[in-house]
XYZ file of C-alpha atoms in Angstrom:
786
model
C 0.000 0.000 0.000
C 1.443 3.360 -1.070
C 0.743 6.541 0.883
C 1.731 9.997 -0.423
C 2.674 11.768 2.797
C 1.157 15.055 1.572
C -2.230 13.289 1.517
C -1.963 12.840 5.284
C -2.401 16.590 5.712
C -6.094 16.209 4.795
C -6.631 14.280 8.056
C -3.931 15.317 10.556
C -1.255 17.876 11.276
C 2.108 16.574 9.997
C 4.282 19.513 11.021
C 7.695 18.504 12.350
C 7.508 14.904 11.126
C 10.294 14.114 8.655
C 10.377 11.009 6.451
C 12.809 9.038 8.609
C 10.912 9.739 11.827
C 7.623 8.827 10.201
C 8.938 5.512 8.892
C 10.494 4.544 12.242
C 7.540 5.452 14.452
C 4.970 3.828 12.178
C 6.987 0.631 12.000
C 7.352 0.574 15.787
C 3.571 0.928 16.191
C 2.891 -2.072 13.960
C 2.463 -0.497 10.493
C 5.608 -1.664 8.729
C 7.088 0.910 6.349
C 9.143 -0.860 3.694
C 10.566 2.388 2.358
C 9.911 6.022 1.463
C 10.664 7.304 -2.028
C 10.801 10.857 -3.337
C 11.517 11.137 -7.068
C 12.019 14.911 -6.743
C 15.292 14.242 -4.971
C 16.631 12.933 -8.281
C 15.688 16.149 -10.146
C 18.412 18.817 -10.020
C 18.873 22.073 -11.956
C 15.589 21.797 -13.917
C 13.747 25.117 -14.262
C 10.914 26.780 -16.152
C 11.990 28.290 -19.488
C 10.346 30.288 -22.245
C 11.193 29.963 -25.944
C 12.123 33.371 -27.366
C 13.116 32.377 -30.886
C 13.160 29.295 -33.076
C 15.465 28.755 -36.087
C 15.834 25.774 -38.378
C 18.849 23.553 -37.842
C 21.310 24.031 -40.714
C 22.063 20.319 -41.104
C 18.919 18.484 -39.851
C 15.359 18.784 -41.130
C 13.749 17.472 -37.908
C 15.750 19.593 -35.469
C 15.297 23.235 -34.494
C 17.537 25.648 -32.623
C 15.794 27.537 -29.827
C 16.814 30.533 -27.774
C 15.347 29.991 -24.319
C 14.933 32.380 -21.414
C 15.625 30.467 -18.144
C 15.639 33.493 -15.843
C 19.344 34.225 -16.212
C 21.150 37.253 -17.627
C 21.198 35.818 -21.139
C 19.121 33.168 -22.921
C 20.598 29.736 -23.558
C 20.576 27.783 -26.812
C 18.899 24.396 -26.968
C 18.575 22.079 -29.961
C 15.429 19.924 -29.931
C 13.398 17.645 -32.129
C 10.152 18.029 -30.144
C 7.278 18.538 -32.616
C 5.135 20.729 -30.340
C 7.499 23.614 -29.562
C 6.660 27.179 -30.619
C 7.861 30.687 -29.888
C 6.492 31.852 -26.566
C 6.049 28.299 -25.216
C 6.695 27.883 -21.491
C 8.196 24.494 -20.649
C 10.620 22.579 -18.346
C 14.308 23.013 -19.156
C 17.056 20.701 -17.879
C 20.100 22.942 -17.936
C 23.768 22.019 -18.246
C 24.797 19.703 -15.365
C 21.258 18.722 -14.405
C 19.809 15.402 -13.199
C 16.560 13.657 -14.105
C 14.783 10.610 -12.582
C 16.403 7.297 -13.348
C 19.939 8.594 -12.913
C 19.915 10.548 -16.220
C 22.500 13.362 -16.354
C 22.207 16.256 -18.810
C 25.253 18.193 -19.970
C 25.961 20.554 -22.844
C 26.930 19.087 -26.208
C 26.587 19.342 -29.961
C 23.683 18.031 -32.046
C 24.711 17.776 -35.682
C 27.381 20.409 -35.136
C 25.255 22.956 -33.219
C 25.840 23.687 -29.526
C 23.019 22.760 -27.127
C 23.162 23.812 -23.472
C 20.317 21.748 -22.080
C 17.201 19.751 -22.862
C 13.475 20.412 -23.009
C 11.619 17.843 -20.864
C 8.519 15.748 -21.426
C 6.259 14.267 -18.747
C 7.915 10.841 -18.815
C 11.397 12.369 -18.568
C 10.285 14.174 -15.392
C 8.792 10.996 -13.986
C 5.248 12.402 -14.130
C 3.961 9.809 -16.608
C 4.833 6.177 -17.254
C 3.850 6.447 -20.918
C 6.196 7.647 -23.627
C 5.328 11.273 -24.438
C 5.070 12.511 -28.052
C 6.312 15.989 -27.173
C 7.619 18.203 -24.417
C 5.441 19.375 -21.517
C 3.862 22.767 -22.234
C 3.169 24.789 -19.083
C 0.641 27.623 -18.556
C 1.796 30.999 -19.900
C 1.724 32.589 -16.440
C 4.236 30.091 -14.997
C 7.208 32.113 -13.667
C 10.330 31.723 -15.801
C 13.366 30.437 -13.897
C 11.294 28.792 -11.162
C 12.306 25.341 -9.925
C 10.220 22.785 -11.827
C 9.873 20.665 -8.669
C 8.047 23.504 -6.933
C 5.983 24.454 -9.980
C 4.671 20.920 -10.592
C 4.527 19.908 -6.925
C 6.874 16.984 -7.508
C 8.403 17.114 -4.035
C 6.254 14.234 -2.853
C 7.417 11.562 -0.444
C 5.560 8.272 -0.873
C 5.693 5.652 1.879
C 5.144 2.026 0.985
C 3.564 -0.114 3.702
C 3.490 -3.864 4.187
C -0.107 -4.492 5.244
C -0.986 -7.845 6.800
C -4.134 -9.630 5.652
C -5.904 -9.102 9.001
C -5.841 -5.304 8.620
C -7.898 -4.417 5.520
C -8.743 -1.101 7.228
C -5.131 -0.058 6.596
C -5.509 -0.667 2.870
C -6.718 2.928 2.591
C -5.396 6.443 3.013
C -7.886 7.132 5.807
C -6.929 3.922 7.615
C -3.225 4.751 7.480
C -3.955 8.342 8.497
C -5.864 7.031 11.529
C -2.885 4.861 12.476
C -0.517 7.794 11.907
C -2.530 10.140 14.109
C -2.710 7.528 16.863
C 1.018 6.848 16.624
C 2.003 10.534 16.867
C -0.860 11.371 19.273
C -2.326 14.018 17.009
C -5.914 14.883 16.236
C -7.478 12.836 13.465
C -10.469 14.103 11.532
C -12.128 13.068 8.284
C -13.365 16.175 6.427
C -17.151 16.441 6.406
C -18.801 15.054 3.279
C -21.697 17.011 1.827
C -23.490 16.147 -1.387
C -25.400 18.670 -3.458
C -28.252 16.680 -4.944
C -31.293 17.647 -6.989
C -34.941 17.189 -6.051
C -35.415 14.026 -8.070
C -35.557 10.533 -6.602
C -32.997 7.865 -7.359
C -35.771 5.245 -7.429
C -37.115 6.861 -10.598
C -33.886 5.926 -12.344
C -32.714 2.651 -10.858
C -33.483 -0.234 -8.506
C -31.455 -3.003 -6.869
C -32.290 -6.586 -5.892
C -30.082 -8.922 -3.841
C -31.165 -12.496 -4.570
C -28.576 -14.147 -2.299
C -27.930 -12.076 0.867
C -25.109 -14.416 1.908
C -23.080 -13.210 -1.071
C -23.755 -9.481 -0.649
C -24.089 -8.030 2.852
C -24.677 -4.453 1.632
C -25.278 -2.665 -1.667
C -25.374 1.130 -1.903
C -26.134 2.932 -5.157
C -26.413 6.544 -6.297
C -27.223 8.002 -9.698
C -25.521 10.920 -11.479
C -27.108 12.532 -14.553
C -25.779 14.967 -17.138
C -22.363 13.396 -16.830
C -19.501 15.233 -18.515
C -16.584 12.915 -19.294
C -13.300 14.837 -19.107
C -9.762 14.507 -17.779
C -9.373 14.640 -14.002
C -7.785 17.695 -12.411
C -4.021 17.676 -12.098
C -4.051 17.234 -8.282
C -6.125 14.073 -8.553
C -3.980 12.651 -11.325
C -0.865 13.350 -9.286
C -2.223 11.533 -6.232
C -3.370 8.562 -8.291
C -0.003 8.284 -9.988
C 1.838 8.484 -6.664
C -0.179 5.434 -5.591
C 0.579 3.589 -8.834
C -2.751 4.113 -10.643
C -2.992 5.567 -14.161
C -5.504 8.352 -14.706
C -8.217 7.615 -17.332
C -11.084 10.090 -17.025
C -12.896 11.913 -14.265
C -15.552 9.225 -13.583
C -13.174 6.270 -13.534
C -10.571 8.282 -11.646
C -13.101 9.178 -8.937
C -13.861 5.486 -8.313
C -10.151 4.720 -8.085
C -9.603 7.733 -5.843
C -12.317 6.528 -3.444
C -10.813 3.020 -3.427
C -7.512 4.537 -2.321
C -8.976 7.032 0.126
C -11.630 4.883 1.814
C -10.430 1.385 0.933
C -13.831 0.753 -0.645
C -13.845 -0.470 -4.266
C -16.502 1.205 -6.399
C -17.891 0.656 -9.857
C -19.658 2.953 -12.290
C -22.344 1.651 -14.692
C -23.621 3.405 -17.768
C -27.224 3.269 -16.606
C -28.555 3.656 -20.135
C -27.040 0.239 -20.945
C -28.549 -1.459 -17.878
C -31.746 -3.161 -19.037
C -34.728 -1.895 -17.060
C -32.421 0.221 -14.905
C -32.306 -2.687 -12.458
C -29.191 -4.128 -10.804
C -29.493 -7.736 -9.616
C -26.914 -9.416 -7.363
C -27.094 -13.192 -7.815
C -25.158 -16.395 -8.338
C -23.793 -16.590 -11.837
C -25.312 -19.201 -14.105
C -23.187 -22.152 -15.092
C -21.573 -21.405 -18.461
C -22.868 -17.817 -18.564
C -20.783 -15.557 -20.847
C -19.514 -12.059 -20.087
C -17.037 -9.803 -21.829
C -15.180 -7.931 -19.091
C -13.677 -4.436 -19.239
C -10.383 -5.862 -20.506
C -12.255 -6.994 -23.669
C -11.828 -10.662 -22.825
C -14.727 -13.151 -23.005
C -15.245 -14.947 -19.692
C -17.150 -18.125 -18.888
C -18.812 -17.832 -15.479
C -19.733 -20.571 -13.023
C -22.342 -20.861 -10.301
C -19.710 -20.323 -7.575
C -19.190 -16.722 -8.729
C -21.195 -13.627 -7.834
C -22.712 -11.993 -10.881
C -23.996 -8.436 -11.206
C -26.728 -8.460 -13.824
C -29.603 -6.474 -15.222
C -32.949 -7.965 -16.176
C -31.484 -9.866 -19.150
C -27.754 -10.534 -18.776
C -24.667 -10.374 -16.588
C -22.969 -6.989 -16.556
C -20.095 -7.736 -14.158
C -18.358 -10.193 -11.843
C -18.906 -8.827 -8.342
C -15.737 -7.703 -6.611
C -13.556 -8.538 -9.618
C -14.355 -6.570 -12.790
C -17.282 -4.998 -14.564
C -18.601 -5.921 -17.976
C -17.882 -4.111 -21.238
C -21.627 -4.025 -21.975
C -22.214 -1.382 -19.256
C -18.866 0.406 -19.451
C -18.675 4.166 -18.980
C -17.579 5.782 -22.245
C -17.198 9.292 -23.637
C -20.831 9.152 -24.710
C -22.102 8.306 -21.220
C -24.478 10.832 -19.641
C -26.222 8.755 -16.941
C -24.131 6.850 -14.385
C -24.948 4.656 -11.424
C -22.265 4.342 -8.747
C -22.012 1.100 -6.754
C -20.381 0.655 -3.336
C -20.968 -2.824 -1.917
C -19.473 -5.558 0.219
C -19.343 -9.096 -1.131
C -18.485 -12.450 0.453
C -14.661 -12.579 0.532
C -14.359 -16.305 -0.193
C -16.732 -16.106 -3.173
C -14.798 -13.148 -4.581
C -11.475 -14.924 -4.235
C -12.864 -18.114 -5.745
C -14.240 -16.186 -8.728
C -11.063 -14.150 -9.292
C -8.904 -17.259 -9.124
C -11.155 -19.226 -11.467
C -11.084 -16.405 -14.022
C -7.365 -15.788 -13.551
C -7.886 -12.040 -13.127
C -7.004 -10.872 -9.630
C -7.580 -7.096 -9.470
C -7.022 -4.301 -6.969
C -10.692 -4.535 -6.039
C -10.705 -8.317 -5.581
C -7.572 -8.093 -3.402
C -9.502 -5.780 -1.061
C -12.749 -7.748 -1.041
C -10.861 -10.990 -0.301
C -9.745 -9.582 3.047
C -13.266 -8.778 4.238
C -14.396 -5.141 4.126
C -16.423 -3.085 6.574
C -19.992 -2.724 5.270
C -20.396 0.476 7.297
C -17.921 2.139 4.943
C -20.073 1.846 1.814
C -22.359 4.856 2.344
C -19.542 7.203 3.333
C -17.488 6.176 0.305
C -20.263 6.648 -2.235
C -21.221 10.030 -0.766
C -17.598 11.121 -1.020
C -17.605 10.092 -4.682
C -20.720 12.181 -5.302
C -19.109 15.109 -3.488
C -16.170 14.911 -5.908
C -18.613 14.760 -8.845
C -20.073 18.065 -7.702
C -16.687 19.664 -6.976
C -15.312 18.708 -10.383
C -18.493 19.696 -12.224
C -18.670 16.206 -13.672
C -22.445 15.788 -13.357
C -25.655 16.318 -11.373
C -26.310 14.031 -8.391
C -29.842 12.664 -8.259
C -31.496 12.904 -4.843
C -31.669 9.892 -2.540
C -29.676 6.706 -2.005
C -30.441 3.056 -2.716
C -29.186 1.213 0.373
C -29.864 -2.527 0.817
C -28.254 -3.843 4.007
C -29.306 -7.464 4.686
C -26.053 -8.423 6.447
C -25.804 -5.756 9.153
C -23.749 -6.996 12.107
C -23.873 -6.022 15.746
C -20.924 -4.031 17.050
C -18.539 -6.224 18.994
C -18.370 -5.409 22.700
C -15.532 -6.720 24.875
C -14.817 -6.380 28.601
C -12.358 -3.604 29.424
C -10.035 -5.010 32.115
C -7.050 -2.703 32.718
C -5.534 -4.756 35.557
C -5.727 -7.988 33.606
C -4.271 -6.286 30.539
C -1.352 -4.918 32.561
C -0.617 -8.379 33.963
C -0.841 -9.793 30.469
C 1.571 -7.191 29.076
C 3.863 -6.887 32.076
C 3.180 -3.152 32.274
C 1.633 -0.666 34.655
C -0.238 1.656 32.279
C -2.929 3.732 33.929
C -6.550 3.168 32.997
C -6.772 6.743 31.696
C -3.845 6.224 29.331
C -5.320 2.967 28.058
C -8.616 4.694 27.325
C -6.784 7.542 25.571
C -4.909 5.093 23.329
C -8.047 3.139 22.443
C -10.047 6.270 21.698
C -7.275 7.445 19.359
C -7.930 4.191 17.481
C -11.687 4.968 17.493
C -12.617 2.422 20.152
C -15.244 3.544 22.638
C -14.718 2.703 26.316
C -17.494 3.125 28.845
C -19.037 1.257 31.758
C -16.190 -1.255 31.855
C -16.637 -2.263 28.233
C -14.679 -1.652 25.033
C -16.763 -1.094 21.904
C -14.765 -2.253 18.879
C -15.095 -0.159 15.692
C -16.701 -2.066 12.854
C -13.621 -1.767 10.661
C -11.548 -3.769 13.201
C -12.854 -7.292 12.629
C -9.478 -8.630 13.793
C -10.075 -7.544 17.410
C -11.854 -10.520 18.976
C -10.796 -10.689 22.631
C -8.993 -9.135 25.566
C -5.572 -10.089 24.184
C -6.298 -8.171 20.976
C -7.348 -5.066 22.906
C -4.181 -5.345 25.018
C -2.120 -5.592 21.846
C -3.640 -2.348 20.547
C -2.662 -0.616 23.777
C 0.854 -2.092 23.750
C 1.744 -1.193 20.176
C 0.639 2.436 20.468
C 2.183 2.760 23.929
C 5.400 1.455 22.373
C 6.829 -2.045 22.326
C 10.230 -0.491 22.984
C 8.897 0.867 26.303
C 7.953 -2.549 27.637
C 10.588 -3.438 30.285
C 12.561 -6.634 30.193
C 11.555 -8.852 33.108
C 12.318 -12.354 34.271
C 9.681 -15.005 33.746
C 7.420 -15.440 36.725
C 5.581 -18.464 38.044
C 6.658 -22.077 38.226
C 9.578 -22.555 35.880
C 10.756 -26.068 35.194
C 14.434 -26.817 34.799
C 15.184 -27.805 31.272
C 17.533 -30.543 30.243
C 17.992 -33.483 27.951
C 16.214 -36.776 28.461
C 18.220 -39.962 29.100
C 17.501 -40.965 25.506
C 18.941 -37.720 24.161
C 21.966 -37.991 26.449
C 22.614 -41.541 25.235
C 22.368 -40.443 21.608
C 24.922 -37.698 22.254
C 27.234 -40.096 24.075
C 27.033 -42.692 21.290
C 27.841 -40.044 18.701
C 30.864 -38.961 20.691
C 32.276 -42.418 21.324
C 31.720 -43.703 17.784
C 33.261 -40.554 16.367
C 36.220 -41.100 18.682
C 36.467 -44.600 17.211
C 37.069 -43.043 13.781
C 33.561 -43.333 12.350
C 31.610 -40.547 10.664
C 27.910 -40.031 11.318
C 25.608 -40.419 8.318
C 21.906 -39.724 7.804
C 19.786 -41.697 5.369
C 16.136 -41.797 4.349
C 13.779 -44.017 6.328
C 12.013 -45.107 3.129
C 13.757 -47.510 0.793
C 13.304 -49.629 -2.314
C 11.651 -53.030 -1.588
C 14.234 -54.594 -3.910
C 16.857 -53.927 -1.240
C 15.467 -56.885 0.731
C 16.709 -59.160 -2.060
C 20.032 -57.358 -2.204
C 20.756 -58.095 1.486
C 19.499 -61.722 1.051
C 16.562 -61.503 3.464
C 14.575 -64.784 3.124
C 11.112 -64.609 1.581
C 9.446 -65.790 4.784
C 11.365 -63.355 7.022
C 9.164 -60.940 9.017
C 11.387 -58.052 7.938
C 9.764 -58.232 4.502
C 6.471 -57.168 6.062
C 6.968 -53.437 5.494
C 4.860 -50.293 5.697
C 3.951 -49.210 2.161
C 3.820 -45.466 1.445
C 0.527 -44.383 -0.152
C 1.994 -41.624 -2.324
C 5.686 -42.439 -2.846
C 7.994 -40.256 -4.895
C 8.993 -43.401 -6.747
C 9.495 -47.145 -6.425
C 12.934 -46.564 -4.873
C 11.273 -44.760 -1.916
C 8.047 -46.707 -1.571
C 8.391 -48.654 1.728
C 9.572 -47.905 5.270
C 12.685 -49.826 6.267
C 12.615 -52.625 8.859
C 16.385 -53.025 8.776
C 19.208 -50.498 8.366
C 21.819 -52.680 6.677
C 20.950 -51.607 3.127
C 20.950 -47.918 4.141
C 24.489 -48.235 5.534
C 25.712 -50.219 2.520
C 24.411 -47.565 0.103
C 26.498 -44.927 1.855
C 29.571 -47.164 1.757
C 28.926 -47.881 -1.938
C 28.960 -44.164 -2.665
C 32.301 -43.781 -0.910
C 33.725 -46.837 -2.679
C 32.583 -45.558 -6.082
C 34.322 -42.266 -5.380
C 37.589 -44.138 -4.836
C 37.833 -43.578 -1.087
C 40.302 -46.225 0.089
C 38.587 -46.525 3.469
C 35.304 -45.480 5.006
C 33.664 -45.893 8.391
C 30.196 -44.630 9.236
C 27.464 -44.956 11.819
C 23.849 -43.857 12.081
C 21.317 -43.737 14.885
C 18.181 -44.154 12.824
C 14.616 -45.383 12.943
C 13.102 -48.585 11.648
C 9.370 -49.226 11.319
C 7.762 -52.500 12.310
C 4.092 -53.058 11.295
C 1.683 -54.007 14.048
C -1.619 -55.049 12.506
C -4.115 -52.301 11.748
C -2.504 -49.811 14.125
C 0.319 -47.456 13.352
C 3.695 -49.185 12.927
C 6.031 -49.347 15.883
C 8.933 -46.985 15.383
C 12.131 -48.044 17.089
C 15.730 -46.961 16.827
C 18.771 -48.845 15.696
C 22.504 -48.125 15.938
C 24.044 -49.133 12.618
C 27.764 -49.210 11.870
C 29.639 -49.998 8.671
C 33.213 -49.858 7.437
C 35.710 -51.095 4.880
C 39.477 -50.643 4.686
C 39.631 -49.844 8.427
C 40.328 -53.279 9.883
C 38.608 -56.623 10.268
C 36.067 -58.406 12.444
C 38.073 -57.826 15.609
C 38.466 -54.108 14.974
C 34.704 -53.801 14.699
C 34.294 -55.900 17.850
C 36.668 -53.559 19.653
C 34.613 -50.514 18.666
C 31.500 -52.211 20.049
C 33.284 -52.997 23.308
C 34.438 -49.403 23.579
C 30.882 -48.233 22.971
C 29.376 -50.545 25.587
C 31.882 -49.710 28.302
C 31.505 -45.973 27.667
C 27.742 -46.082 28.203
C 28.132 -48.138 31.382
C 27.280 -51.653 30.123
C 29.957 -53.978 31.489
C 28.076 -57.262 31.560
C 28.106 -58.260 27.914
C 29.248 -61.147 25.765
C 29.451 -62.497 22.240
C 28.156 -65.655 20.631
C 28.773 -67.104 17.151
C 25.994 -66.453 14.669
C 25.873 -68.369 11.418
C 22.153 -68.131 10.650
C 21.990 -64.502 9.456
C 22.065 -64.691 5.626
C 23.257 -61.079 5.295
C 26.569 -61.858 7.048
C 29.466 -64.234 6.461
C 28.522 -67.427 8.350
C 32.010 -67.858 9.843
C 32.670 -64.212 10.687
C 29.484 -63.115 12.376
C 28.523 -62.873 16.039
C 25.619 -61.798 18.203
C 26.063 -59.140 20.855
C 24.706 -60.348 24.181
C 23.713 -58.130 27.098
C 22.351 -59.886 30.147
C 22.346 -63.127 28.180
C 19.991 -61.672 25.536
C 20.982 -60.955 21.946
C 20.559 -57.244 21.214
C 22.369 -57.078 17.878
C 24.507 -58.697 15.247
C 27.881 -57.748 13.732
C 30.517 -59.171 11.462
C 31.601 -59.327 7.852
C 28.875 -58.638 5.340
C 28.274 -61.649 3.123
C 30.364 -61.403 -0.070
C 27.219 -61.841 -2.183
C 25.628 -58.851 -0.436
C 28.766 -56.771 -1.001
C 28.687 -57.773 -4.655
C 25.005 -56.806 -4.925
C 25.951 -53.316 -3.757
C 29.015 -53.318 -6.065
C 31.517 -52.918 -3.228
C 34.661 -54.764 -4.286
C 36.224 -55.287 -0.849
C 35.407 -56.821 2.531
C 32.721 -54.873 4.378
C 32.002 -55.083 8.109
C 28.751 -53.950 9.701
C 26.877 -53.981 12.998
C 23.167 -53.570 13.793
C 22.408 -52.919 17.476
C 19.045 -52.351 19.187
C 19.114 -48.806 20.596
C 16.276 -49.507 23.040
C 18.320 -52.309 24.615
C 21.294 -49.981 24.963
C 19.034 -47.399 26.592
C 17.775 -49.996 29.079
C 21.348 -50.774 30.194
C 22.685 -47.222 29.953
C 23.906 -45.729 33.199
C 25.979 -42.760 34.212
C 26.807 -44.225 37.608
C 30.519 -44.868 38.071
C 32.301 -46.367 41.081
C 35.809 -45.154 41.767
C 38.336 -46.841 44.019
C 41.464 -45.479 45.604
C 44.768 -46.596 44.182
C 45.815 -50.006 45.550
C 48.217 -50.078 48.469
C 49.239 -53.699 48.086
C 50.993 -55.454 45.172
C 49.281 -57.679 42.652
C 50.155 -61.286 41.871
C 49.889 -62.612 38.334
C 49.427 -66.071 36.900
C 49.497 -67.278 33.306
C 47.608 -70.330 32.175
C 47.517 -72.088 28.811
C 44.965 -74.796 28.179
C 44.298 -77.202 25.328
C 40.695 -77.615 24.209
C 38.637 -78.357 21.109
C 39.146 -75.770 18.384
C 35.359 -75.393 18.040
C 34.934 -74.034 21.582
C 34.925 -70.217 21.642
C 37.268 -68.497 24.075
C 34.215 -66.768 25.510
C 33.424 -70.024 27.298
C 36.785 -69.900 29.067
C 36.080 -66.301 30.161
C 32.640 -67.332 31.407
C 34.186 -69.929 33.665
C 36.821 -67.514 34.907
C 34.218 -64.850 35.711
C 31.841 -67.184 37.504
C 34.330 -67.776 40.295
C 33.219 -64.447 41.815
C 36.457 -64.321 43.705
C 37.080 -61.041 45.490
C 40.781 -61.294 44.815
C 40.612 -61.842 41.008
C 41.326 -58.355 39.677
C 41.483 -58.910 35.904
C 42.160 -61.397 33.125
C 43.329 -60.952 29.547
C 43.631 -63.231 26.539
C 47.136 -62.983 25.089
C 47.539 -65.997 22.807
C 45.577 -68.457 20.684
C 47.689 -71.061 18.887
C 47.037 -73.891 16.455
C 49.966 -75.585 14.799
C 52.474 -78.402 14.711
C 52.909 -78.604 18.482
C 49.168 -78.835 19.087
C 47.086 -81.880 18.341
C 44.897 -81.628 15.251
C 41.425 -80.313 16.079
C 42.742 -78.644 19.202
C 43.911 -75.135 20.058
C 45.986 -73.606 22.772
C 44.501 -70.615 24.581
C 46.565 -68.536 27.028
C 45.333 -66.024 29.599
C 47.078 -63.686 31.991
C 45.278 -63.360 35.329
C 45.922 -60.696 37.974
C 45.087 -61.085 41.681
C 45.070 -58.403 44.401
C 43.558 -57.815 47.836
C 42.687 -54.367 49.102
C 43.731 -54.973 52.704
C 46.786 -57.240 52.525
C 49.464 -58.857 50.427
C 48.190 -62.120 48.991
C 49.866 -65.433 49.665
C 50.587 -68.143 47.114
C 48.127 -70.414 48.847
C 45.234 -67.960 48.374
C 45.988 -67.482 44.669
C 46.601 -71.171 44.049
C 43.207 -72.048 45.525
C 41.436 -69.858 42.992
C 43.604 -71.098 40.119
C 42.913 -74.722 41.026
C 39.174 -74.074 41.049
C 39.350 -72.417 37.600
C 41.360 -75.284 36.114
C 39.000 -77.861 37.649
C 35.949 -76.154 36.147
C 37.658 -75.815 32.749
C 38.343 -79.518 32.721
C 34.884 -80.503 33.952
C 32.913 -78.296 31.583
C 35.163 -77.921 28.523
C 37.475 -80.948 28.877
C 40.354 -78.499 28.813
C 43.844 -79.701 29.733
C 46.575 -77.560 31.220
C 49.597 -77.379 28.907
């Protein structure tokens, strides 16, 4: 919305308010000023001149040489090709070293060999008109020579451009912005009285109106003007229209546009002689009904649109555009003005369907105040009289089926102060609201009809706060019960896992939760496996993203494939992601999984070490491993289950070579899939610290022979089950199979450390524990001491 600041003077005193102050204060009070432009600031050294003499150019048929009086001691010479110059013409002259809008600089020069010390200006060169002029601007004879053209033409006009939100249609008008301006600067606001000089005839003798569907039209006001004289609008009106971005056409059309700007009320003018029966009917359009609109385009209407019609045909689309069959032309002598309010949704639907959103439809879509219609149409008739454009017929047609009750809200100063965190006096609150045209009495606030956005106490408090000044609201601490924020155990575990896995040399990845169902075949999941029961997306982007994953192995392998294809010699990644497990007709169960994958960074034991580091960091110390040869996605001899509390919570190992080949990864790949929920169940931040030992440790090494098929984890199980309070630690340091060991056997060696906190151990105490370990190894695993 554009607002020429000189227009404000019609409604309030603007003395002492410069452009920068105006923009800042209005923005602070809630009316955002995007910028203020003044084209006159670009015009320098342009004055009024008078042509004293004209001679033909010696070397150009279309150029003339003029001697021009510009109010200086001697006339200056200007060469021009303007076709409308004549001796005695008064016109704008851009002298040597002058500036024009658009960054144009004028300096002296030669035109076909003849010196020229300036340029004669047209309306478009001065920024007055957007259309290309055919000649220079001729000024009235009495215009003082040498005067600044900016002052003569009143070009020193600052225009503010506002960003108006959709809930404030009242600010889509000059009067609405003037009201906000007066309230912001605490100055008196007054709309000049509107008086209409009308004849003794009755409007009902010329026209009538019928609203067939009151839901579509809440109010329709009409007035008739006879003896219309179509002519150009006065210069002041054209200047204001142009400043707001509207092109002047003729006095009747310009008046309707002027009222739309001033009051925010779209209007339309009908040539009443082309309205059949002189009757205006507001109704639903008929399906397939044809209408040629003012832009000379045929339109096909539908029943969802609001049609303005006469007794035989449609003559306009309500709130959008009128029809060419009732257009005001130069031959028009009898006009009917319309000011109405239409259903905003119906207007928007019609404008969108026709593909012709207009200034009027943009206003109607936001919901206009029906109380504004009569004032706007009377103001239009006042301008008709002032401009001598016609004779206003007595009386008004005013159909108002949708009149609404004024909204009344409780006025609660104390509650509003608590809400805002302020201590504004009741008197100041009332003063602010009355400046915004609210009425406060008997503990109630009466909301003006043009403020449909004010619906409750909070809205009234906001009006007080923004005019009082948001920048005056003090900064205070929050009051009341404040809870202490923090991360949940789940979030803390996620952070800890990211840290420890990153420390292990892995990079975190993030993949989509929806995958291609063909990936089940690529990771060799059996046909009968429950993981193939997947959630299918109803509207997938494509087949490759059509199901929700129940396993994260393929997601990890796709990332590794990308790295392998880009010739990265090694890659290690992890992801804490979601998998989705269907549960009948209900929503699928979403659970999290910790997935790891790597190649070129070690083997099975390196991956096992990273898992051990992860478990010990999150406080899980009671864990174990068991061979796993049943998982078809992993190498049957290099795969293990991760056990916590005797329960398998994940699987890790070398990815099956066929799976690696399916993903076109030409090297050994190692991966792990761990249940996050199980990790969360065992996660603890509790740590027990002991003082440094005072007494020495005793160590023993044992090497036992046992079947090669028995995992060393069984030996550790037997060692741990002793629950001896003197066994401090144990560590595997050798596994041997070779010539000195019987075929089918292996030698396993452990280093054990013993220590007591209160004394130095004796050989007898340590030997007793060692004997018990060896006895159990022999009894349970048939292990022999080497």
